[in-house]
Short mmCIF file of C-alpha atoms and ligand atoms in Angstrom, two decimals:
data_model
loop_
_atom_site.label_atom_id
_atom_site.label_comp_id
_atom_site.label_asym_id
_atom_site.label_seq_id
_atom_site.Cartn_x
_atom_site.Cartn_y
_atom_site.Cartn_z
CA MET B 183 0.28 0.03 -0.21
CA ILE B 184 1.25 3.62 -0.48
CA ILE B 185 -0.19 6.96 -0.02
CA MET B 186 -0.37 9.69 -2.29
CA LYS B 187 -0.80 13.02 -1.01
CA PHE B 188 -1.63 15.95 -4.09
CA GLY B 189 -1.33 19.80 -2.96
CA GLY B 190 -3.61 22.97 -4.11
CA THR B 191 -1.64 23.27 -7.13
CA SER B 192 -1.42 19.32 -8.25
CA VAL B 193 -5.34 19.87 -8.20
CA GLN B 194 -5.98 22.97 -9.09
CA ASN B 195 -7.99 22.75 -12.08
CA GLU B 196 -9.05 20.26 -15.09
CA ALA B 197 -5.58 19.48 -16.28
CA ALA B 198 -4.30 19.57 -13.30
CA ILE B 199 -6.61 17.28 -12.29
CA SER B 200 -6.24 14.84 -15.09
CA ARG B 201 -2.64 14.28 -14.26
CA VAL B 202 -3.47 13.21 -11.12
CA ILE B 203 -5.49 10.78 -12.14
CA GLU B 204 -2.73 9.18 -14.51
CA ILE B 205 -0.17 9.62 -11.90
CA VAL B 206 -2.77 7.34 -9.70
CA ARG B 207 -3.74 5.00 -12.57
CA ALA B 208 -0.28 4.09 -13.50
CA ARG B 209 0.26 2.80 -9.76
CA LEU B 210 -2.77 1.27 -9.22
CA GLU B 211 -1.15 -2.26 -8.66
CA ARG B 212 0.68 -0.72 -5.35
CA LYS B 213 -2.67 -0.32 -4.17
CA PRO B 214 -3.09 3.42 -3.75
CA VAL B 215 -4.63 5.38 -0.76
CA VAL B 216 -4.81 9.04 -2.29
CA VAL B 217 -5.00 12.11 0.01
CA VAL B 218 -5.86 15.67 -1.70
CA SER B 219 -5.78 19.13 -0.32
CA ALA B 220 -8.48 21.96 -1.44
CA LEU B 221 -8.06 23.34 -4.82
CA SER B 222 -5.25 25.74 -4.85
CA LYS B 223 -6.25 29.42 -2.79
CA VAL B 224 -9.40 27.70 -1.50
CA THR B 225 -8.52 27.38 1.93
CA ASP B 226 -7.12 30.98 1.65
CA LEU B 227 -10.45 32.02 0.92
CA LEU B 228 -12.26 29.95 3.70
CA TYR B 229 -10.28 31.69 5.92
CA LYS B 230 -11.54 34.64 4.35
CA ILE B 231 -14.75 33.82 4.62
CA CYS B 232 -14.65 33.24 8.57
CA ASP B 233 -12.85 36.70 9.05
CA GLU B 234 -16.35 38.11 6.95
CA ALA B 235 -18.41 36.21 9.38
CA ALA B 236 -16.72 36.92 12.46
CA ALA B 237 -17.15 40.86 11.33
CA ARG B 238 -20.65 40.10 10.45
CA HIS B 239 -19.65 40.84 6.61
CA THR B 240 -22.96 38.49 5.47
CA GLU B 241 -22.82 40.02 1.98
CA GLN B 242 -18.87 39.86 1.65
CA ALA B 243 -19.07 36.28 3.01
CA LYS B 244 -21.70 35.37 0.70
CA GLU B 245 -20.11 36.60 -2.43
CA HIS B 246 -16.65 34.50 -1.89
CA ILE B 247 -19.13 31.17 -1.09
CA GLU B 248 -20.85 31.98 -4.91
CA ALA B 249 -17.45 32.19 -6.18
CA LEU B 250 -16.44 28.88 -3.93
CA ARG B 251 -19.41 27.20 -5.51
CA GLU B 252 -18.62 28.65 -9.09
CA ARG B 253 -15.09 27.25 -9.34
CA HIS B 254 -16.40 23.53 -8.05
CA LEU B 255 -19.10 23.78 -10.50
CA GLY B 256 -17.56 24.61 -13.29
CA LEU B 257 -14.64 22.07 -12.48
CA ALA B 258 -17.43 19.34 -12.10
CA GLU B 259 -18.46 20.11 -15.82
CA GLU B 260 -15.17 20.35 -17.25
CA LEU B 261 -14.12 17.01 -15.57
CA LEU B 262 -17.79 14.98 -16.02
CA SER B 263 -19.62 16.90 -18.85
CA GLY B 264 -20.88 13.63 -21.12
CA THR B 265 -20.91 11.19 -18.48
CA GLU B 266 -22.93 9.53 -16.05
CA PHE B 267 -21.92 11.05 -12.92
CA LEU B 268 -21.70 14.44 -13.96
CA ASP B 269 -25.40 15.46 -12.34
CA GLU B 270 -25.05 13.65 -9.04
CA ALA B 271 -21.65 15.38 -8.80
CA TYR B 272 -23.36 18.44 -9.47
CA THR B 273 -25.94 18.01 -6.78
CA LYS B 274 -23.58 16.95 -4.16
CA VAL B 275 -20.94 19.92 -4.86
CA ASP B 276 -24.17 22.32 -4.80
CA ALA B 277 -25.26 21.12 -1.68
CA LEU B 278 -22.03 21.15 0.11
CA CYS B 279 -21.58 25.12 -0.77
CA GLN B 280 -25.30 25.71 0.38
CA GLU B 281 -24.29 23.86 3.60
CA LEU B 282 -21.50 25.97 4.08
CA ASP B 283 -23.99 29.30 3.42
CA ALA B 284 -26.20 28.42 6.00
CA PHE B 285 -23.52 27.67 8.45
CA VAL B 286 -21.68 30.82 7.94
CA HIS B 287 -25.37 32.83 7.90
CA ALA B 288 -25.96 31.53 10.91
CA VAL B 289 -22.53 32.29 12.26
CA CYS B 290 -23.31 35.89 10.57
CA VAL B 291 -26.61 36.07 12.77
CA VAL B 292 -24.92 35.30 15.81
CA GLY B 293 -21.72 37.23 15.33
CA ASP B 294 -19.50 34.60 17.37
CA LEU B 295 -16.98 32.62 15.00
CA THR B 296 -15.69 30.05 17.93
CA PRO B 297 -12.72 27.91 16.58
CA LYS B 298 -15.13 25.01 16.10
CA SER B 299 -17.02 26.90 13.79
CA ARG B 300 -13.99 27.99 11.99
CA ALA B 301 -12.72 24.87 11.70
CA ARG B 302 -16.09 23.69 9.91
CA ILE B 303 -15.60 26.33 7.48
CA ILE B 304 -12.19 25.68 6.62
CA SER B 305 -12.54 21.70 6.49
CA ARG B 306 -15.27 22.40 3.30
CA GLY B 307 -12.17 22.75 1.17
CA GLU B 308 -10.80 19.12 1.01
CA VAL B 309 -14.06 18.16 1.27
CA LEU B 310 -15.60 19.86 -1.98
CA SER B 311 -11.96 18.55 -3.98
CA SER B 312 -12.11 14.79 -2.76
CA THR B 313 -15.65 14.77 -3.91
CA LEU B 314 -14.98 15.94 -7.00
CA ILE B 315 -11.86 14.23 -7.82
CA CYS B 316 -13.27 10.94 -6.61
CA TYR B 317 -16.38 11.46 -9.59
CA ALA B 318 -13.47 12.13 -11.74
CA MET B 319 -11.54 9.14 -10.96
CA ASN B 320 -14.93 6.90 -11.52
CA ALA B 321 -15.96 9.08 -14.35
CA ARG B 322 -12.04 7.61 -16.01
CA GLY B 323 -12.29 4.26 -15.03
CA ILE B 324 -10.51 4.30 -11.90
CA ARG B 325 -13.19 2.23 -9.46
CA THR B 326 -12.96 4.79 -5.85
CA ASN B 327 -14.07 4.77 -3.03
CA LEU B 328 -14.16 8.36 -0.86
CA VAL B 329 -13.53 8.47 2.97
CA ASP B 330 -14.15 10.33 5.61
CA ALA B 331 -11.20 12.07 6.85
CA LYS B 332 -12.76 12.13 10.17
CA LYS B 333 -12.87 8.37 10.66
CA LEU B 334 -9.54 8.19 9.94
CA ILE B 335 -6.99 11.24 11.86
CA ILE B 336 -8.50 12.01 14.99
CA THR B 337 -7.16 14.50 17.53
CA ASP B 338 -7.49 16.56 20.46
CA ASP B 339 -10.04 19.36 20.69
CA ASP B 340 -7.00 22.10 19.42
CA TYR B 341 -10.43 22.88 16.56
CA LEU B 342 -7.61 25.01 14.63
CA LYS B 343 -4.24 22.56 15.29
CA GLY B 344 -5.39 19.10 16.32
CA GLU B 345 -2.75 17.06 17.84
CA PRO B 346 -3.41 13.47 16.07
CA ASP B 347 -4.14 10.85 18.94
CA LYS B 348 -2.20 8.16 17.30
CA LYS B 349 -3.05 5.49 18.98
CA ALA B 350 -6.49 5.87 18.24
CA ILE B 351 -5.61 6.79 14.36
CA CYS B 352 -3.65 3.40 14.20
CA ALA B 353 -7.05 1.59 15.60
CA ALA B 354 -9.24 2.70 13.46
CA VAL B 355 -7.18 3.58 9.98
CA PRO B 356 -6.34 -0.16 8.77
CA ALA B 357 -10.26 -1.33 9.39
CA GLU B 358 -11.84 1.98 7.78
CA ILE B 359 -9.51 1.96 4.59
CA GLU B 360 -9.90 -1.89 4.31
CA LYS B 361 -13.61 -1.38 4.27
CA ALA B 362 -13.56 1.25 1.67
CA TYR B 363 -10.95 -0.78 -0.64
CA ARG B 364 -13.88 -3.44 -1.01
CA ASN B 365 -14.86 -3.64 -4.77
CA VAL B 366 -12.65 -0.81 -5.75
CA GLU B 367 -9.36 -0.09 -6.71
CA ALA B 368 -7.85 2.84 -5.17
CA VAL B 369 -9.10 4.97 -1.95
CA ILE B 370 -9.33 8.67 -1.57
CA THR B 371 -10.00 10.95 1.18
CA GLN B 372 -9.25 14.48 2.47
CA GLY B 373 -5.84 15.69 3.71
CA PHE B 374 -5.89 18.66 6.77
CA VAL B 375 -9.43 17.47 8.32
CA SER B 376 -9.34 15.92 11.47
CA SER B 377 -11.94 15.10 13.94
CA ALA B 378 -12.07 14.96 17.68
CA ARG B 379 -12.96 12.49 19.62
CA ASP B 380 -16.74 13.37 19.75
CA GLY B 381 -16.73 13.69 16.14
CA SER B 382 -17.06 17.08 16.07
CA THR B 383 -14.75 18.66 12.74
CA THR B 384 -10.87 20.02 13.76
CA VAL B 385 -7.75 20.47 11.55
CA LEU B 386 -4.24 20.14 11.66
CA GLY B 387 -3.05 23.42 10.70
CA ARG B 388 -1.88 24.96 7.62
CA GLY B 389 0.04 22.71 5.31
CA GLY B 390 -1.52 20.01 7.19
CA SER B 391 -2.65 17.64 4.41
CA ASP B 392 1.42 16.26 4.33
CA TYR B 393 0.52 15.41 7.87
CA THR B 394 -2.42 13.54 7.32
CA ALA B 395 -0.30 11.09 4.28
CA SER B 396 2.16 10.24 6.69
CA LEU B 397 0.15 9.59 9.89
CA LEU B 398 -2.16 7.57 7.12
CA GLY B 399 1.49 5.65 6.00
CA MET B 400 2.30 5.39 10.14
CA ALA B 401 -1.08 3.70 10.53
CA LEU B 402 -1.26 1.57 7.35
CA GLN B 403 2.22 0.43 7.63
CA ALA B 404 2.45 2.08 3.96
CA GLU B 405 5.55 0.80 1.48
CA GLU B 406 6.22 4.84 1.08
CA VAL B 407 4.84 8.09 1.19
CA GLN B 408 4.51 10.15 -1.56
CA ILE B 409 4.15 13.76 -1.61
CA TRP B 410 3.18 15.14 -4.93
CA THR B 411 4.05 18.96 -5.35
CA ASP B 412 4.53 21.84 -8.05
CA VAL B 413 7.88 21.62 -7.68
CA ASP B 414 10.57 18.62 -8.58
CA GLY B 415 11.32 17.49 -5.00
CA VAL B 416 13.19 19.04 -1.77
CA MET B 417 15.61 21.83 -3.36
CA THR B 418 18.61 23.67 -2.08
CA ALA B 419 16.33 26.48 -1.49
CA ASP B 420 13.33 28.09 -2.10
CA PRO B 421 12.75 28.54 -5.82
CA ARG B 422 10.77 31.37 -5.14
CA VAL B 423 13.51 33.05 -3.52
CA VAL B 424 16.78 31.53 -5.38
CA GLU B 425 17.19 31.73 -8.79
CA HIS B 426 19.05 28.42 -9.92
CA PRO B 427 18.07 25.95 -6.78
CA VAL B 428 19.11 22.42 -7.59
CA THR B 429 17.26 19.49 -6.57
CA LEU B 430 18.38 17.25 -3.43
CA ARG B 431 18.18 13.54 -4.67
CA GLU B 432 18.44 11.90 -1.14
CA ILE B 433 18.50 13.73 2.14
CA ALA B 434 17.80 12.37 5.65
CA PHE B 435 14.99 12.68 7.99
CA GLU B 436 16.64 14.93 10.14
CA GLU B 437 17.75 17.39 7.52
CA ALA B 438 14.00 17.07 6.22
CA ALA B 439 12.50 17.62 9.40
CA GLU B 440 14.71 20.79 10.18
CA MET B 441 14.16 21.90 6.35
CA ALA B 442 10.60 22.21 6.98
CA HIS B 443 10.71 23.37 10.37
CA PHE B 444 12.61 26.16 9.21
CA GLY B 445 10.63 27.43 6.77
CA ALA B 446 11.12 25.22 3.42
CA LYS B 447 7.49 24.80 2.51
CA VAL B 448 7.50 21.95 0.81
CA LEU B 449 7.14 19.89 3.41
CA HIS B 450 5.28 20.53 6.68
CA PRO B 451 7.25 20.08 9.63
CA MET B 452 5.30 17.42 11.14
CA THR B 453 5.45 15.13 8.40
CA ILE B 454 8.71 13.83 9.39
CA GLU B 455 8.16 11.87 12.43
CA PRO B 456 5.01 9.46 12.05
CA ALA B 457 6.77 7.90 8.91
CA VAL B 458 10.31 8.09 10.41
CA ARG B 459 9.52 5.79 13.69
CA LEU B 460 8.57 3.20 10.86
CA GLY B 461 11.52 3.71 8.79
CA ILE B 462 8.99 4.53 5.79
CA PRO B 463 10.74 6.19 3.14
CA ILE B 464 8.78 9.82 2.16
CA TYR B 465 8.95 10.70 -1.82
CA VAL B 466 8.53 14.26 -2.49
CA LEU B 467 7.75 14.29 -6.50
CA ASP B 468 6.38 17.11 -9.12
CA SER B 469 3.58 16.05 -10.41
CA THR B 470 4.00 18.54 -13.02
CA HIS B 471 6.92 15.85 -14.55
CA PRO B 472 5.72 12.29 -12.90
CA ASP B 473 9.01 10.85 -14.48
CA SER B 474 11.27 12.97 -12.87
CA LYS B 475 12.92 10.98 -9.18
CA GLY B 476 12.21 14.07 -7.25
CA THR B 477 13.21 13.52 -3.75
CA GLY B 478 13.52 10.42 -1.30
CA VAL B 479 13.74 11.07 2.44
CA PHE B 480 15.42 8.23 4.07
CA GLY B 481 17.56 7.40 7.05
CA SER B 482 20.58 9.26 7.96
CA GLU B 483 22.96 6.02 7.52
CA ARG B 484 22.69 6.58 3.93
CA ILE B 485 23.28 9.72 3.30
CA PRO B 486 26.02 11.49 3.02
CA ASP B 487 27.65 14.29 5.36
CA GLY B 488 27.76 18.07 4.09
CA ILE B 489 25.52 20.95 3.32
CA LYS B 490 22.30 20.54 1.95
CA ALA B 491 20.21 23.50 1.67
CA VAL B 492 19.30 26.92 3.11
CA SER B 493 16.42 28.05 4.24
CA SER B 494 14.56 30.77 5.88
CA LYS B 495 11.49 32.27 7.89
CA GLU B 496 10.98 35.48 7.04
CA ASN B 497 8.50 37.37 9.79
CA ILE B 498 10.16 36.23 13.16
CA GLN B 499 10.60 37.93 16.15
CA VAL B 500 13.34 38.18 19.01
CA ILE B 501 12.37 38.32 22.98
CA ASN B 502 15.25 39.13 25.03
CA ILE B 503 14.73 38.62 28.66
CA PHE B 504 17.42 40.26 31.27
CA SER B 505 17.70 39.32 34.26
CA THR B 506 20.81 39.66 37.19
CA LYS B 507 18.79 37.10 39.24
CA MET B 508 19.84 34.54 36.52
CA LEU B 509 23.13 34.82 37.82
CA GLY B 510 23.54 31.45 39.52
CA ALA B 511 19.74 30.70 40.05
CA SER B 512 19.03 27.31 39.13
CA GLY B 513 15.33 27.06 37.82
CA PHE B 514 15.47 30.41 35.94
CA LEU B 515 15.26 28.85 32.36
CA SER B 516 12.27 26.23 33.36
CA LYS B 517 10.09 29.68 34.45
CA VAL B 518 11.18 31.39 30.99
CA PHE B 519 9.81 28.35 29.26
CA GLY B 520 7.19 27.40 31.09
CA VAL B 521 5.40 31.18 30.20
CA PHE B 522 5.90 29.97 26.88
CA SER B 523 4.43 26.78 27.47
CA ASP B 524 1.45 27.78 29.94
CA HIS B 525 0.75 30.02 26.91
CA LYS B 526 1.41 27.36 23.81
CA VAL B 527 3.94 29.49 22.11
CA PRO B 528 6.58 27.59 20.31
CA VAL B 529 9.90 29.23 20.71
CA ASP B 530 12.25 28.18 17.46
CA MET B 531 15.88 29.58 18.47
CA ILE B 532 17.31 30.05 21.97
CA SER B 533 20.74 31.70 22.66
CA THR B 534 21.61 32.63 26.61
CA SER B 535 24.08 34.45 28.45
CA GLU B 536 24.94 35.04 31.91
CA ALA B 537 22.05 37.58 32.28
CA ASN B 538 20.00 37.27 29.23
CA ILE B 539 18.05 34.62 27.38
CA SER B 540 16.95 35.62 23.56
CA VAL B 541 14.67 33.38 22.13
CA THR B 542 13.05 33.59 18.22
CA VAL B 543 9.11 32.93 17.69
CA ASP B 544 6.92 33.39 14.53
CA GLY B 545 6.39 37.05 13.01
CA GLY B 546 2.45 36.75 13.56
CA THR B 547 2.10 35.69 17.12
CA ASP B 548 0.69 37.57 19.45
CA LEU B 549 3.01 37.69 22.64
CA SER B 550 1.28 40.52 24.97
CA ALA B 551 0.15 37.83 27.69
CA VAL B 552 3.73 36.37 27.77
CA VAL B 553 5.50 39.69 27.75
CA ALA B 554 3.64 40.61 30.61
CA GLU B 555 3.67 37.37 32.62
CA LEU B 556 7.69 37.55 31.85
CA SER B 557 8.10 41.28 33.02
CA GLU B 558 6.82 39.82 36.58
CA PHE B 559 11.03 38.72 37.70
CA ALA B 560 12.68 40.22 34.16
CA ASP B 561 12.99 42.98 31.88
CA VAL B 562 11.91 42.49 27.92
CA THR B 563 12.34 43.27 25.17
CA VAL B 564 10.82 42.49 21.29
CA ASP B 565 12.32 42.93 18.35
CA ARG B 566 10.10 42.54 15.44
CA ASP B 567 10.63 42.80 11.80
CA LYS B 568 13.38 40.01 11.92
CA SER B 569 14.05 36.95 9.98
CA GLN B 570 15.54 33.57 10.29
CA ILE B 571 18.19 32.23 7.68
CA SER B 572 18.96 28.27 8.48
CA VAL B 573 21.77 26.14 7.08
CA ILE B 574 20.83 22.95 6.95
CA GLY B 575 23.12 19.57 6.58
CA LYS B 576 24.16 16.88 8.22
CA ASN B 577 27.90 17.34 10.11
CA LEU B 578 27.94 20.97 9.41
CA HIS B 579 31.01 21.42 11.68
CA ALA B 580 33.10 18.99 8.84
CA GLU B 581 32.31 22.06 6.66
CA ALA B 582 35.59 24.54 7.27
CA GLY B 583 34.21 27.25 4.06
CA LEU B 584 30.43 27.37 5.81
CA PHE B 585 31.34 30.03 7.97
CA ALA B 586 33.31 32.23 5.16
CA ALA B 587 30.37 31.95 3.09
CA LEU B 588 28.05 33.26 5.50
CA SER B 589 30.17 35.96 6.69
CA LYS B 590 30.67 37.18 2.78
CA ALA B 591 27.41 36.66 2.09
CA LEU B 592 26.20 38.95 5.20
CA GLY B 593 29.02 41.71 4.53
CA PRO B 594 28.50 44.70 6.98
CA ASN B 595 25.21 43.88 8.20
CA GLY B 596 25.06 42.52 11.81
CA ILE B 597 24.03 39.48 13.13
CA HIS B 598 21.34 39.34 15.88
CA MET B 599 21.41 36.03 17.11
CA ILE B 600 23.44 32.66 16.01
CA SER B 601 22.80 29.07 17.18
CA GLN B 602 24.21 25.60 16.16
CA GLY B 603 22.66 23.10 16.95
CA ALA B 604 24.41 19.79 18.69
CA THR B 605 23.45 17.62 16.26
CA PHE B 606 25.14 19.89 13.57
CA ILE B 607 21.74 19.55 11.59
CA ASN B 608 21.55 23.55 11.06
CA LEU B 609 23.43 26.87 11.85
CA SER B 610 20.39 29.64 12.04
CA LEU B 611 20.91 33.34 12.42
CA VAL B 612 18.68 36.16 12.74
CA VAL B 613 19.17 38.91 10.49
CA ASP B 614 16.73 42.24 9.56
CA ARG B 615 13.96 41.31 7.44
CA SER B 616 15.10 43.92 5.06
CA ILE B 617 18.17 42.22 4.03
CA CYS B 618 16.46 38.03 4.31
CA LYS B 619 15.71 37.29 0.85
CA GLU B 620 19.32 38.80 -0.96
CA THR B 621 20.86 36.98 1.98
CA VAL B 622 19.61 33.64 1.77
CA ARG B 623 20.34 34.40 -2.21
CA LEU B 624 23.97 35.68 -1.66
CA ILE B 625 24.44 32.19 0.85
CA HIS B 626 22.94 29.79 -1.94
CA GLN B 627 25.48 31.43 -4.58
CA TYR B 628 28.34 30.93 -2.05
CA LEU B 629 27.61 27.39 -0.77
CA PHE B 630 25.95 25.90 -3.95
CA GLU B 631 26.85 28.00 -7.27
CA ASN B 632 30.33 27.67 -7.01
CA HIS B 633 30.70 31.17 -7.19
CA ALA B 634 32.80 31.56 -3.87
P1 ADP C 1864 1.25 21.71 -2.09
O1 ADP C 1864 0.58 22.70 -2.36
O2 ADP C 1864 1.69 20.91 -2.82
O3 ADP C 1864 1.59 21.08 -0.37
P2 ADP C 1864 3.33 23.59 -0.57
O4 ADP C 1864 3.30 24.96 -1.46
O5 ADP C 1864 2.35 23.72 0.17
O6 ADP C 1864 2.44 23.09 -1.63
O7 ADP C 1864 4.75 23.96 -1.10
C1 ADP C 1864 5.57 23.32 -2.12
C2 ADP C 1864 6.06 25.06 -2.46
O8 ADP C 1864 7.28 24.87 -1.34
C3 ADP C 1864 6.82 25.06 -3.70
O9 ADP C 1864 6.12 26.22 -4.37
C4 ADP C 1864 8.15 25.91 -3.25
O10 ADP C 1864 8.21 27.47 -3.35
C5 ADP C 1864 7.70 25.84 -1.32
N1 ADP C 1864 9.77 25.59 -0.97
C6 ADP C 1864 10.26 26.32 -0.07
N2 ADP C 1864 11.03 25.91 0.04
C7 ADP C 1864 11.68 24.87 -0.51
C8 ADP C 1864 13.00 24.25 -1.00
N3 ADP C 1864 13.58 24.02 -0.65
N4 ADP C 1864 12.29 23.03 -2.05
C9 ADP C 1864 11.60 22.75 -2.66
N5 ADP C 1864 10.42 23.60 -2.82
C10 ADP C 1864 10.41 24.31 -1.44
N1 LIG C 1865 -5.54 23.24 2.44
C1 LIG C 1865 -4.87 22.90 3.40
C2 LIG C 1865 -3.71 24.77 3.90
O1 LIG C 1865 -3.90 25.07 2.34
C3 LIG C 1865 -3.91 21.83 3.79
C4 LIG C 1865 -2.91 21.39 2.65
O2 LIG C 1865 -2.74 22.04 1.66
O3 LIG C 1865 -2.23 20.80 3.07
O4 LIG C 1865 -3.31 24.81 4.38
MG1 MG C 1866 2.07 22.14 1.30
#
């Protein structure tokens, strides 16, 4: 059995979905479980609908839902016209959009958008795409069953970023998939969508369809997990930032995890973990060039040392915590991190000195409560508009040219923080946001383009 996950751009229109169907057809003997994202930009639109609903902008919300409906109905026509499936698909898609409209309307009337309601709204993109693609697969001769992801991916009740309950998932998935596989050649389900133990809808957080794929891979002990996307695998840098990145044919699980965590959007940060525990390989593949090899993510023993990639998080903030009491005071660090953990604010980089701790967090995080609590026992400042740049690879300490390249790329620009993990998987710098992209380009040039 293999898991095949297709992202938003891979299912954005008729041509893309037709390619997906042929990719799946070519792999039917491997028993694919297909996981799809919402059509590209649909989840963004659903977030917008939530914001309009929260602001009680009934008309704007309605307009967006109408656009969503037209896009999906148009696609149903393109994919299914002249087939026996068109009417049924049309009715189904229309009903899903009407339900959404009624729900959003109710939220607008009440004027209170809870995380639970938000999750119901933003999960609708995957429900629509999977419904349509399932009809399209059947129409093109692949007998396919649609499985409700809410029966597969069970989480806690953090509605917008559900924490998967791996035990419950492993208990539910094999039987559900087996049941769905009766008399068909493929099954399809929604990425991103999950449910709390009481059955209410949750989602796995932005980009979470990759995570769905890897959780299913874990529960089914799949042969491999394939993440089909719009680029030829994991590259030495984000192709939207750097002009000539190169595809990495193989990387280690740990390297992929660091890259994803430190800004390489191509894989969801949590994707690696469930698969790595069982040693299931992950392949990142290009749905526009199905024959190219993409990237294999494997156990680190078969991956050579060396620098693999440079990635960045463009918008982060640095929190500086000063306290003279820190001197020799045991428990100070745990007190500080206790505050972050109590407020569920994830911390990325950390650096400490005698009387100062600096930590980085995502730029979009609201820090007011954390700062207020830390200020009770320390002086706190927050630096905004910073970026984090990370160089990732195995055993980086053996790379003699690394610091020379970094210092050349940075020129006279300052570094606000620097940290290197003990495992030598990444070396991260914090710089001003205004120089982030250019610095990434220069680092890439000096490390990978042989212009040093
Ligand atoms: P999908 O919709 O398939 O999930 P995403 O947009 O989430 O796709 O991820 C693919 C994008 O990740 C690419 O278009 C690319 O711009 C970006 N990306 C960032 N860093 C990298 C990298 N190192 N290698 C490949 N792609 C990267
Ligand atoms: N559709 C969701 C998002 O855009 C999940 C995903 O595509 O992975 O965040
Ligand atoms: Mg993605």
